[in-house]
């Protein structure tokens, strides 16, 4: 049977772009988008309203479309999760169990579940953070991702569940807005810049974090899912690196395109979260095992973001 895909949490920052790419590869009818809320822009293809915490609803959709592979993107991200830790734990963990258990029962055959750089904490070596190192996350989001990684590995070892995972850095794209993370400033800054407004950053100027341009993140996701099973040697989650920069550095890069752009700094509760995360990541395992290689530098990403946001601004005016 050919791949039939269900993307859960498809209306979010990653889902919006991932669904488009998967439909290009596997065909529109073979990729079902689903979310608790309707997509904000038109998606031509199957869409189902699904609350991932409702296992019966999930099973019905999987049966209806004869789904083989699930990409589970629904979650509360770091900043939002800190405001409601119990709910975040419930959503982030039980969504994963619902999907892992369907694979254990043989109903689906492959799972993609994203982890995050948030699995690392203040005691982790912060430069070139290794794949295997001290992991003492200090946010509920990070704790849920770390626990999720352990469960993924457990389900692979005990039940042979083919679950694959990446520790995404902060993601930046122009097609969708981010959904409540600590790295969101790096998307918001572009929107303010092209609207010729000044930007107040909620992180301090020298807070360096690992980041990645969305096309690279989508490429990595497709690559890990298409890799032969025997190449996936890590069943918790793979470190993944793109670029690292601080608010000051990205602002300078934006200024090289928009000289009048100005930024000010007003750190809030998210500063503490950012301070607990690494500055850069060693992703040699992903490079060795499934030939991961990022394409975008800070310069290339900035030029592409500004070009595309300007194009969509022009379309809105027309
Ligand atoms: P997002 O917040 O933009 O999107 C999540 C989507 O899940 C939303 O559309 C939301 O409506 C949906 N959702 C929430 N509750 C749901 C429920 N009960 N049932 C079904 N859908 C529900 O998040 P994102 O940035 O697209 O992230 C997707 C995944 O990638 C998450 O697991 C996140 O932790 C991980 N990740 C993202 C980043 C990033 O920078 N975006 C970095 C690291 C990891
Ligand atoms: C967040 O800031 O919460 C996310 C992430 C790095 O997991 N972007």
mmCIF file of C-alpha atoms and ligand atoms in Angstrom:
data_model
loop_
_atom_site.group_PDB
_atom_site.id
_atom_site.type_symbol
_atom_site.label_atom_id
_atom_site.label_comp_id
_atom_site.label_asym_id
_atom_site.label_seq_id
_atom_site.Cartn_x
_atom_site.Cartn_y
_atom_site.Cartn_z
ATOM 1 C CA UNK A 1 0.000 0.000 0.000
ATOM 2 C CA UNK A 2 1.330 3.482 -0.826
ATOM 3 C CA UNK A 3 1.927 6.121 1.878
ATOM 4 C CA UNK A 4 -1.248 7.795 3.184
ATOM 5 C CA UNK A 5 -0.398 10.578 5.562
ATOM 6 C CA UNK A 6 -2.213 12.316 8.415
ATOM 7 C CA UNK A 7 -0.740 15.599 9.692
ATOM 8 C CA UNK A 8 -2.045 16.500 13.160
ATOM 9 C CA UNK A 9 -1.723 20.179 14.112
ATOM 10 C CA UNK A 10 -1.636 21.121 10.408
ATOM 11 C CA UNK A 11 -2.867 24.712 10.866
ATOM 12 C CA UNK A 12 0.223 25.755 12.852
ATOM 13 C CA UNK A 13 3.582 27.230 11.884
ATOM 14 C CA UNK A 14 5.183 23.999 10.663
ATOM 15 C CA UNK A 15 1.999 22.213 9.557
ATOM 16 C CA UNK A 16 1.040 24.965 7.107
ATOM 17 C CA UNK A 17 4.276 24.442 5.181
ATOM 18 C CA UNK A 18 4.749 20.708 5.756
ATOM 19 C CA UNK A 19 1.309 19.826 4.335
ATOM 20 C CA UNK A 20 2.115 21.749 1.126
ATOM 21 C CA UNK A 21 5.419 19.925 0.692
ATOM 22 C CA UNK A 22 4.019 16.464 1.510
ATOM 23 C CA UNK A 23 1.179 17.018 -0.995
ATOM 24 C CA UNK A 24 3.717 17.909 -3.676
ATOM 25 C CA UNK A 25 5.619 14.694 -2.972
ATOM 26 C CA UNK A 26 2.836 12.185 -2.227
ATOM 27 C CA UNK A 27 -0.188 13.733 -4.004
ATOM 28 C CA UNK A 28 -2.914 15.998 -2.633
ATOM 29 C CA UNK A 29 -5.411 13.223 -1.858
ATOM 30 C CA UNK A 30 -2.811 11.163 0.043
ATOM 31 C CA UNK A 31 -2.141 13.853 2.653
ATOM 32 C CA UNK A 32 -4.915 14.587 5.142
ATOM 33 C CA UNK A 33 -4.535 17.778 7.172
ATOM 34 C CA UNK A 34 -6.129 17.949 10.633
ATOM 35 C CA UNK A 35 -6.262 20.414 13.484
ATOM 36 C CA UNK A 36 -8.491 21.474 16.340
ATOM 37 C CA UNK A 37 -8.948 24.748 14.418
ATOM 38 C CA UNK A 38 -9.596 25.488 10.744
ATOM 39 C CA UNK A 39 -6.560 26.490 8.624
ATOM 40 C CA UNK A 40 -6.112 30.284 8.308
ATOM 41 C CA UNK A 41 -5.402 30.074 4.596
ATOM 42 C CA UNK A 42 -7.016 27.976 1.879
ATOM 43 C CA UNK A 43 -5.522 24.456 1.604
ATOM 44 C CA UNK A 44 -6.712 22.476 -1.373
ATOM 45 C CA UNK A 45 -6.964 18.930 -0.098
ATOM 46 C CA UNK A 46 -8.635 16.843 2.600
ATOM 47 C CA UNK A 47 -8.983 18.512 6.007
ATOM 48 C CA UNK A 48 -10.585 17.134 9.200
ATOM 49 C CA UNK A 49 -11.266 18.900 12.482
ATOM 50 C CA UNK A 50 -9.579 16.695 15.106
ATOM 51 C CA UNK A 51 -8.873 17.036 18.797
ATOM 52 C CA UNK A 52 -5.861 14.765 19.197
ATOM 53 C CA UNK A 53 -6.854 14.049 22.800
ATOM 54 C CA UNK A 54 -9.971 12.294 21.456
ATOM 55 C CA UNK A 55 -8.624 8.835 20.558
ATOM 56 C CA UNK A 56 -11.891 7.605 19.051
ATOM 57 C CA UNK A 57 -12.052 10.575 16.676
ATOM 58 C CA UNK A 58 -8.410 9.948 15.738
ATOM 59 C CA UNK A 59 -9.084 6.258 15.022
ATOM 60 C CA UNK A 60 -12.119 7.091 12.870
ATOM 61 C CA UNK A 61 -10.095 9.494 10.710
ATOM 62 C CA UNK A 62 -7.258 6.987 10.366
ATOM 63 C CA UNK A 63 -9.749 4.295 9.275
ATOM 64 C CA UNK A 64 -11.628 6.635 6.919
ATOM 65 C CA UNK A 65 -8.476 7.576 4.993
ATOM 66 C CA UNK A 66 -6.508 4.308 5.530
ATOM 67 C CA UNK A 67 -3.671 6.334 7.023
ATOM 68 C CA UNK A 68 -0.226 4.681 7.192
ATOM 69 C CA UNK A 69 1.988 7.536 8.452
ATOM 70 C CA UNK A 70 1.252 10.184 11.102
ATOM 71 C CA UNK A 71 3.079 13.500 11.563
ATOM 72 C CA UNK A 72 2.141 14.689 15.058
ATOM 73 C CA UNK A 73 2.662 18.455 15.348
ATOM 74 C CA UNK A 74 -0.016 19.428 17.901
ATOM 75 C CA UNK A 75 1.585 20.764 21.104
ATOM 76 C CA UNK A 76 1.834 23.776 23.379
ATOM 77 C CA UNK A 77 5.172 25.529 22.831
ATOM 78 C CA UNK A 78 7.560 26.848 25.467
ATOM 79 C CA UNK A 79 6.131 30.286 26.307
ATOM 80 C CA UNK A 80 2.445 29.275 26.201
ATOM 81 C CA UNK A 81 3.148 26.073 28.143
ATOM 82 C CA UNK A 82 4.651 28.036 31.065
ATOM 83 C CA UNK A 83 1.285 29.796 31.455
ATOM 84 C CA UNK A 84 -0.613 26.513 31.777
ATOM 85 C CA UNK A 85 1.816 23.734 32.770
ATOM 86 C CA UNK A 86 -0.793 21.062 33.574
ATOM 87 C CA UNK A 87 -2.636 21.481 30.311
ATOM 88 C CA UNK A 88 0.662 21.559 28.383
ATOM 89 C CA UNK A 89 1.757 18.292 29.994
ATOM 90 C CA UNK A 90 -1.621 16.693 29.217
ATOM 91 C CA UNK A 91 -1.628 17.780 25.558
ATOM 92 C CA UNK A 92 2.048 17.168 24.812
ATOM 93 C CA UNK A 93 2.160 13.710 26.429
ATOM 94 C CA UNK A 94 -1.278 12.230 25.730
ATOM 95 C CA UNK A 95 -1.238 13.279 22.068
ATOM 96 C CA UNK A 96 1.970 11.258 21.747
ATOM 97 C CA UNK A 97 0.576 8.234 23.605
ATOM 98 C CA UNK A 98 -2.543 8.203 21.411
ATOM 99 C CA UNK A 99 -0.398 7.990 18.283
ATOM 100 C CA UNK A 100 2.293 5.647 19.679
ATOM 101 C CA UNK A 101 -0.394 3.205 20.850
ATOM 102 C CA UNK A 102 -2.022 3.076 17.409
ATOM 103 C CA UNK A 103 1.364 2.145 15.952
ATOM 104 C CA UNK A 104 1.878 -0.469 18.679
ATOM 105 C CA UNK A 105 -1.514 -1.970 17.744
ATOM 106 C CA UNK A 106 -0.385 -2.088 14.087
ATOM 107 C CA UNK A 107 -3.017 0.423 12.911
ATOM 108 C CA UNK A 108 -0.369 2.823 11.496
ATOM 109 C CA UNK A 109 3.177 2.055 10.404
ATOM 110 C CA UNK A 110 5.320 5.183 10.794
ATOM 111 C CA UNK A 111 5.328 8.276 13.046
ATOM 112 C CA UNK A 112 7.077 11.635 12.897
ATOM 113 C CA UNK A 113 7.116 13.457 16.231
ATOM 114 C CA UNK A 114 9.191 16.630 16.719
ATOM 115 C CA UNK A 115 11.270 17.269 19.798
ATOM 116 C CA UNK A 116 13.089 20.553 20.451
ATOM 117 C CA UNK A 117 16.294 22.178 21.663
ATOM 118 C CA UNK A 118 14.142 22.762 24.785
ATOM 119 C CA UNK A 119 15.134 19.264 25.986
ATOM 120 C CA UNK A 120 18.400 20.886 27.067
ATOM 121 C CA UNK A 121 18.689 22.944 30.241
ATOM 122 C CA UNK A 122 20.955 25.316 32.148
ATOM 123 C CA UNK A 123 23.439 22.541 33.045
ATOM 124 C CA UNK A 124 23.892 21.437 29.397
ATOM 125 C CA UNK A 125 27.121 22.542 27.647
ATOM 126 C CA UNK A 126 25.752 25.413 25.586
ATOM 127 C CA UNK A 127 28.212 25.667 22.695
ATOM 128 C CA UNK A 128 28.055 22.932 20.060
ATOM 129 C CA UNK A 129 25.777 20.903 22.353
ATOM 130 C CA UNK A 130 26.450 17.199 21.739
ATOM 131 C CA UNK A 131 23.813 14.615 20.830
ATOM 132 C CA UNK A 132 24.360 12.843 24.155
ATOM 133 C CA UNK A 133 24.902 15.183 27.105
ATOM 134 C CA UNK A 134 23.427 16.438 30.385
ATOM 135 C CA UNK A 135 19.701 17.103 29.922
ATOM 136 C CA UNK A 136 17.962 18.867 32.794
ATOM 137 C CA UNK A 137 15.270 21.013 31.114
ATOM 138 C CA UNK A 138 13.746 23.711 33.325
ATOM 139 C CA UNK A 139 10.497 24.388 31.388
ATOM 140 C CA UNK A 140 7.366 22.236 31.304
ATOM 141 C CA UNK A 141 7.678 22.205 27.509
ATOM 142 C CA UNK A 142 11.267 20.895 27.725
ATOM 143 C CA UNK A 143 10.299 18.297 30.323
ATOM 144 C CA UNK A 144 7.452 17.073 28.089
ATOM 145 C CA UNK A 145 9.780 16.854 25.077
ATOM 146 C CA UNK A 146 12.425 14.983 27.053
ATOM 147 C CA UNK A 147 9.843 12.531 28.419
ATOM 148 C CA UNK A 148 8.419 12.179 24.893
ATOM 149 C CA UNK A 149 11.860 11.259 23.566
ATOM 150 C CA UNK A 150 12.245 8.557 26.222
ATOM 151 C CA UNK A 151 8.812 7.141 25.318
ATOM 152 C CA UNK A 152 9.601 7.125 21.589
ATOM 153 C CA UNK A 153 12.762 5.141 22.215
ATOM 154 C CA UNK A 154 10.881 2.815 24.589
ATOM 155 C CA UNK A 155 8.131 2.097 22.026
ATOM 156 C CA UNK A 156 10.783 1.377 19.382
ATOM 157 C CA UNK A 157 12.755 -0.978 21.650
ATOM 158 C CA UNK A 158 9.778 -2.768 23.224
ATOM 159 C CA UNK A 159 7.237 -2.854 20.398
ATOM 160 C CA UNK A 160 9.223 -2.090 17.224
ATOM 161 C CA UNK A 161 7.295 1.153 16.608
ATOM 162 C CA UNK A 162 8.927 3.052 13.706
ATOM 163 C CA UNK A 163 8.955 6.520 15.265
ATOM 164 C CA UNK A 164 11.388 9.171 14.014
ATOM 165 C CA UNK A 165 12.223 12.495 15.617
ATOM 166 C CA UNK A 166 14.232 15.692 15.273
ATOM 167 C CA UNK A 167 15.129 18.268 17.921
ATOM 168 C CA UNK A 168 14.122 21.338 15.902
ATOM 169 C CA UNK A 169 15.804 24.644 16.735
ATOM 170 C CA UNK A 170 13.691 27.858 16.576
ATOM 171 C CA UNK A 171 12.018 27.971 13.161
ATOM 172 C CA UNK A 172 11.618 31.001 10.909
ATOM 173 C CA UNK A 173 9.330 31.215 7.898
ATOM 174 C CA UNK A 174 7.203 33.707 5.979
ATOM 175 C CA UNK A 175 4.166 31.521 5.198
ATOM 176 C CA UNK A 176 2.811 31.245 8.746
ATOM 177 C CA UNK A 177 3.104 32.906 12.135
ATOM 178 C CA UNK A 178 4.619 31.079 15.132
ATOM 179 C CA UNK A 179 2.410 29.726 17.915
ATOM 180 C CA UNK A 180 3.779 30.778 21.336
ATOM 181 C CA UNK A 181 7.483 29.961 21.542
ATOM 182 C CA UNK A 182 10.546 31.718 22.928
ATOM 183 C CA UNK A 183 12.134 31.956 19.462
ATOM 184 C CA UNK A 184 9.056 33.687 17.945
ATOM 185 C CA UNK A 185 10.792 37.079 18.032
ATOM 186 C CA UNK A 186 12.898 35.983 15.056
ATOM 187 C CA UNK A 187 9.746 35.809 12.898
ATOM 188 C CA UNK A 188 7.983 38.863 14.355
ATOM 189 C CA UNK A 189 11.054 41.027 13.711
ATOM 190 C CA UNK A 190 10.708 40.533 9.934
ATOM 191 C CA UNK A 191 7.012 41.494 9.932
ATOM 192 C CA UNK A 192 7.766 44.746 11.780
ATOM 193 C CA UNK A 193 10.731 45.495 9.513
ATOM 194 C CA UNK A 194 8.807 45.197 6.247
ATOM 195 C CA UNK A 195 5.911 47.203 7.694
ATOM 196 C CA UNK A 196 8.529 49.905 8.425
ATOM 197 C CA UNK A 197 7.831 49.778 12.154
ATOM 198 C CA UNK A 198 10.345 49.570 14.986
ATOM 199 C CA UNK A 199 10.579 46.288 16.881
ATOM 200 C CA UNK A 200 10.604 45.759 20.648
ATOM 201 C CA UNK A 201 12.376 42.484 21.342
ATOM 202 C CA UNK A 202 11.410 40.354 24.371
ATOM 203 C CA UNK A 203 14.941 38.897 24.545
ATOM 204 C CA UNK A 204 18.119 40.843 25.300
ATOM 205 C CA UNK A 205 20.410 41.818 22.437
ATOM 206 C CA UNK A 206 23.102 39.160 22.923
ATOM 207 C CA UNK A 207 20.855 36.127 23.492
ATOM 208 C CA UNK A 208 22.231 33.669 20.949
ATOM 209 C CA UNK A 209 19.980 30.707 20.106
ATOM 210 C CA UNK A 210 20.003 27.883 17.540
ATOM 211 C CA UNK A 211 17.606 28.696 14.676
ATOM 212 C CA UNK A 212 16.677 27.367 11.252
ATOM 213 C CA UNK A 213 14.926 28.599 8.122
ATOM 214 C CA UNK A 214 11.683 26.699 7.484
ATOM 215 C CA UNK A 215 12.687 25.232 4.075
ATOM 216 C CA UNK A 216 15.625 23.523 5.826
ATOM 217 C CA UNK A 217 13.334 22.199 8.595
ATOM 218 C CA UNK A 218 10.879 20.809 6.036
ATOM 219 C CA UNK A 219 13.752 19.261 4.070
ATOM 220 C CA UNK A 220 15.077 17.549 7.236
ATOM 221 C CA UNK A 221 11.602 16.257 8.123
ATOM 222 C CA UNK A 222 11.069 14.701 4.701
ATOM 223 C CA UNK A 223 14.625 13.330 4.688
ATOM 224 C CA UNK A 224 14.389 11.556 8.056
ATOM 225 C CA UNK A 225 10.996 10.063 7.142
ATOM 226 C CA UNK A 226 12.226 8.821 3.754
ATOM 227 C CA UNK A 227 15.512 7.388 5.077
ATOM 228 C CA UNK A 228 15.813 3.575 5.143
ATOM 229 C CA UNK A 229 14.775 2.222 8.553
ATOM 230 C CA UNK A 230 18.264 0.883 9.304
ATOM 231 C CA UNK A 231 19.769 4.385 8.921
ATOM 232 C CA UNK A 232 17.722 5.702 11.852
ATOM 233 C CA UNK A 233 20.094 4.726 14.635
ATOM 234 C CA UNK A 234 18.744 7.184 17.217
ATOM 235 C CA UNK A 235 15.158 6.525 18.269
ATOM 236 C CA UNK A 236 14.900 9.252 20.907
ATOM 237 C CA UNK A 237 15.530 12.336 18.751
ATOM 238 C CA UNK A 238 18.282 13.757 16.510
ATOM 239 C CA UNK A 239 20.091 17.048 17.171
ATOM 240 C CA UNK A 240 19.627 19.351 14.174
ATOM 241 C CA UNK A 241 21.508 22.585 13.483
ATOM 242 C CA UNK A 242 21.010 25.411 11.033
ATOM 243 C CA UNK A 243 22.229 28.850 12.100
ATOM 244 C CA UNK A 244 22.842 30.553 15.447
ATOM 245 C CA UNK A 245 22.363 34.270 16.009
ATOM 246 C CA UNK A 246 21.349 36.873 18.588
ATOM 247 C CA UNK A 247 18.622 39.553 18.235
ATOM 248 C CA UNK A 248 21.375 42.123 17.639
ATOM 249 C CA UNK A 249 22.912 40.071 14.821
ATOM 250 C CA UNK A 250 19.629 39.469 12.998
ATOM 251 C CA UNK A 251 18.688 43.143 13.393
ATOM 252 C CA UNK A 252 22.033 44.133 11.791
ATOM 253 C CA UNK A 253 21.381 41.765 8.899
ATOM 254 C CA UNK A 254 17.872 43.185 8.387
ATOM 255 C CA UNK A 255 19.343 46.721 8.465
ATOM 256 C CA UNK A 256 21.588 45.830 5.524
ATOM 257 C CA UNK A 257 18.325 45.548 3.500
ATOM 258 C CA UNK A 258 16.167 48.101 5.385
ATOM 259 C CA UNK A 259 18.575 50.768 6.716
ATOM 260 C CA UNK A 260 15.907 52.640 8.728
ATOM 261 C CA UNK A 261 14.917 49.589 10.759
ATOM 262 C CA UNK A 262 15.253 50.048 14.517
ATOM 263 C CA UNK A 263 15.112 47.633 17.447
ATOM 264 C CA UNK A 264 14.829 48.065 21.227
ATOM 265 C CA UNK A 265 15.048 45.454 23.975
ATOM 266 C CA UNK A 266 12.570 44.758 26.760
ATOM 267 C CA UNK A 267 13.327 41.258 28.096
ATOM 268 C CA UNK A 268 10.374 39.483 29.768
ATOM 269 C CA UNK A 269 9.776 36.004 31.277
ATOM 270 C CA UNK A 270 10.942 34.380 28.029
ATOM 271 C CA UNK A 271 14.515 35.586 28.682
ATOM 272 C CA UNK A 272 14.874 32.982 31.428
ATOM 273 C CA UNK A 273 13.710 30.241 29.073
ATOM 274 C CA UNK A 274 16.149 31.388 26.373
ATOM 275 C CA UNK A 275 18.997 31.533 28.902
ATOM 276 C CA UNK A 276 18.413 27.861 29.720
ATOM 277 C CA UNK A 277 18.820 26.725 26.079
ATOM 278 C CA UNK A 278 22.012 26.059 24.091
ATOM 279 C CA UNK A 279 23.589 28.598 21.761
ATOM 280 C CA UNK A 280 24.644 26.137 19.083
ATOM 281 C CA UNK A 281 24.129 22.450 18.315
ATOM 282 C CA UNK A 282 26.326 19.577 17.113
ATOM 283 C CA UNK A 283 24.255 17.649 14.565
ATOM 284 C CA UNK A 284 26.913 15.268 13.273
ATOM 285 C CA UNK A 285 24.752 12.189 14.015
ATOM 286 C CA UNK A 286 22.011 13.455 11.657
ATOM 287 C CA UNK A 287 24.664 14.256 9.054
ATOM 288 C CA UNK A 288 26.229 10.791 9.324
ATOM 289 C CA UNK A 289 23.062 8.696 9.628
ATOM 290 C CA UNK A 290 20.706 10.233 7.067
ATOM 291 C CA UNK A 291 22.894 12.754 5.226
ATOM 292 C CA UNK A 292 21.377 15.915 6.687
ATOM 293 C CA UNK A 293 22.908 19.127 5.354
ATOM 294 C CA UNK A 294 21.441 22.626 5.880
ATOM 295 C CA UNK A 295 21.211 25.087 2.996
ATOM 296 C CA UNK A 296 20.524 28.496 4.568
ATOM 297 C CA UNK A 297 22.909 30.969 6.211
ATOM 298 C CA UNK A 298 21.659 34.028 8.153
ATOM 299 C CA UNK A 299 22.348 36.208 5.083
ATOM 300 C CA UNK A 300 20.514 33.913 2.650
ATOM 301 C CA UNK A 301 17.535 33.449 4.985
ATOM 302 C CA UNK A 302 17.175 37.187 5.644
ATOM 303 C CA UNK A 303 17.222 38.050 1.942
ATOM 304 C CA UNK A 304 14.616 35.361 1.183
ATOM 305 C CA UNK A 305 12.328 36.353 4.091
ATOM 306 C CA UNK A 306 12.344 40.025 3.077
ATOM 307 C CA UNK A 307 11.765 39.219 -0.591
ATOM 308 C CA UNK A 308 8.798 36.947 0.132
ATOM 309 C CA UNK A 309 7.188 39.106 2.822
ATOM 310 C CA UNK A 310 7.410 42.103 0.477
ATOM 311 C CA UNK A 311 5.758 40.074 -2.277
ATOM 312 C CA UNK A 312 2.843 39.096 -0.026
ATOM 313 C CA UNK A 313 2.514 42.686 1.218
ATOM 314 C CA UNK A 314 2.263 43.871 -2.430
ATOM 315 C CA UNK A 315 -0.382 41.206 -3.178
ATOM 316 C CA UNK A 316 -2.438 42.449 -0.191
ATOM 317 C CA UNK A 317 -2.255 46.064 -1.459
ATOM 318 C CA UNK A 318 -3.346 45.016 -4.993
HETATM 319 P P1 LIG B 1 2.016 25.745 16.421
HETATM 320 O O1 LIG B 1 1.616 26.164 17.771
HETATM 321 O O2 LIG B 1 2.224 26.783 15.375
HETATM 322 O O3 LIG B 1 0.974 24.688 15.858
HETATM 323 C C1 LIG B 1 0.416 23.671 16.625
HETATM 324 C C2 LIG B 1 -0.940 23.347 16.061
HETATM 325 O O4 LIG B 1 -1.532 22.330 16.882
HETATM 326 C C3 LIG B 1 -1.906 24.543 16.071
HETATM 327 O O5 LIG B 1 -2.442 24.779 14.779
HETATM 328 C C4 LIG B 1 -3.008 24.129 17.047
HETATM 329 O O6 LIG B 1 -4.290 24.574 16.684
HETATM 330 C C5 LIG B 1 -2.905 22.607 16.977
HETATM 331 N N1 LIG B 1 -3.474 21.965 18.167
HETATM 332 C C6 LIG B 1 -3.420 22.392 19.454
HETATM 333 N N2 LIG B 1 -4.117 21.562 20.241
HETATM 334 C C7 LIG B 1 -4.613 20.590 19.448
HETATM 335 C C8 LIG B 1 -5.407 19.462 19.675
HETATM 336 N N3 LIG B 1 -5.868 19.156 20.910
HETATM 337 N N4 LIG B 1 -5.731 18.661 18.637
HETATM 338 C C9 LIG B 1 -5.293 18.967 17.388
HETATM 339 N N5 LIG B 1 -4.551 20.036 17.096
HETATM 340 C C10 LIG B 1 -4.218 20.845 18.114
HETATM 341 O O7 LIG B 1 3.331 24.841 16.572
HETATM 342 P P2 LIG B 1 4.464 24.563 15.486
HETATM 343 O O8 LIG B 1 5.476 25.633 15.606
HETATM 344 O O9 LIG B 1 3.873 24.262 14.173
HETATM 345 O O10 LIG B 1 5.128 23.266 16.134
HETATM 346 C C11 LIG B 1 4.758 21.963 15.763
HETATM 347 C C12 LIG B 1 5.584 20.971 16.567
HETATM 348 O O11 LIG B 1 6.971 21.215 16.356
HETATM 349 C C13 LIG B 1 5.368 21.049 18.076
HETATM 350 O O12 LIG B 1 5.463 19.765 18.628
HETATM 351 C C14 LIG B 1 6.540 21.877 18.557
HETATM 352 O O13 LIG B 1 6.877 21.579 19.879
HETATM 353 C C15 LIG B 1 7.620 21.421 17.602
HETATM 354 N N6 LIG B 1 8.692 22.413 17.480
HETATM 355 C C16 LIG B 1 8.446 23.617 16.869
HETATM 356 C C17 LIG B 1 9.478 24.562 16.797
HETATM 357 C C18 LIG B 1 9.256 25.899 16.137
HETATM 358 O O14 LIG B 1 10.160 26.749 16.205
HETATM 359 N N7 LIG B 1 8.122 26.139 15.502
HETATM 360 C C19 LIG B 1 10.748 24.255 17.326
HETATM 361 C C20 LIG B 1 10.931 23.045 17.969
HETATM 362 C C21 LIG B 1 9.900 22.114 18.020
HETATM 363 C C1 LIG B 2 9.869 27.497 21.224
HETATM 364 O O1 LIG B 2 10.495 28.578 21.266
HETATM 365 O O2 LIG B 2 9.154 27.065 22.122
HETATM 366 C C2 LIG B 2 10.066 26.634 19.995
HETATM 367 C C3 LIG B 2 11.138 25.622 20.236
HETATM 368 C C4 LIG B 2 12.541 25.992 20.039
HETATM 369 O O3 LIG B 2 10.841 24.514 20.595
HETATM 370 N N1 LIG B 2 10.333 27.465 18.877
#
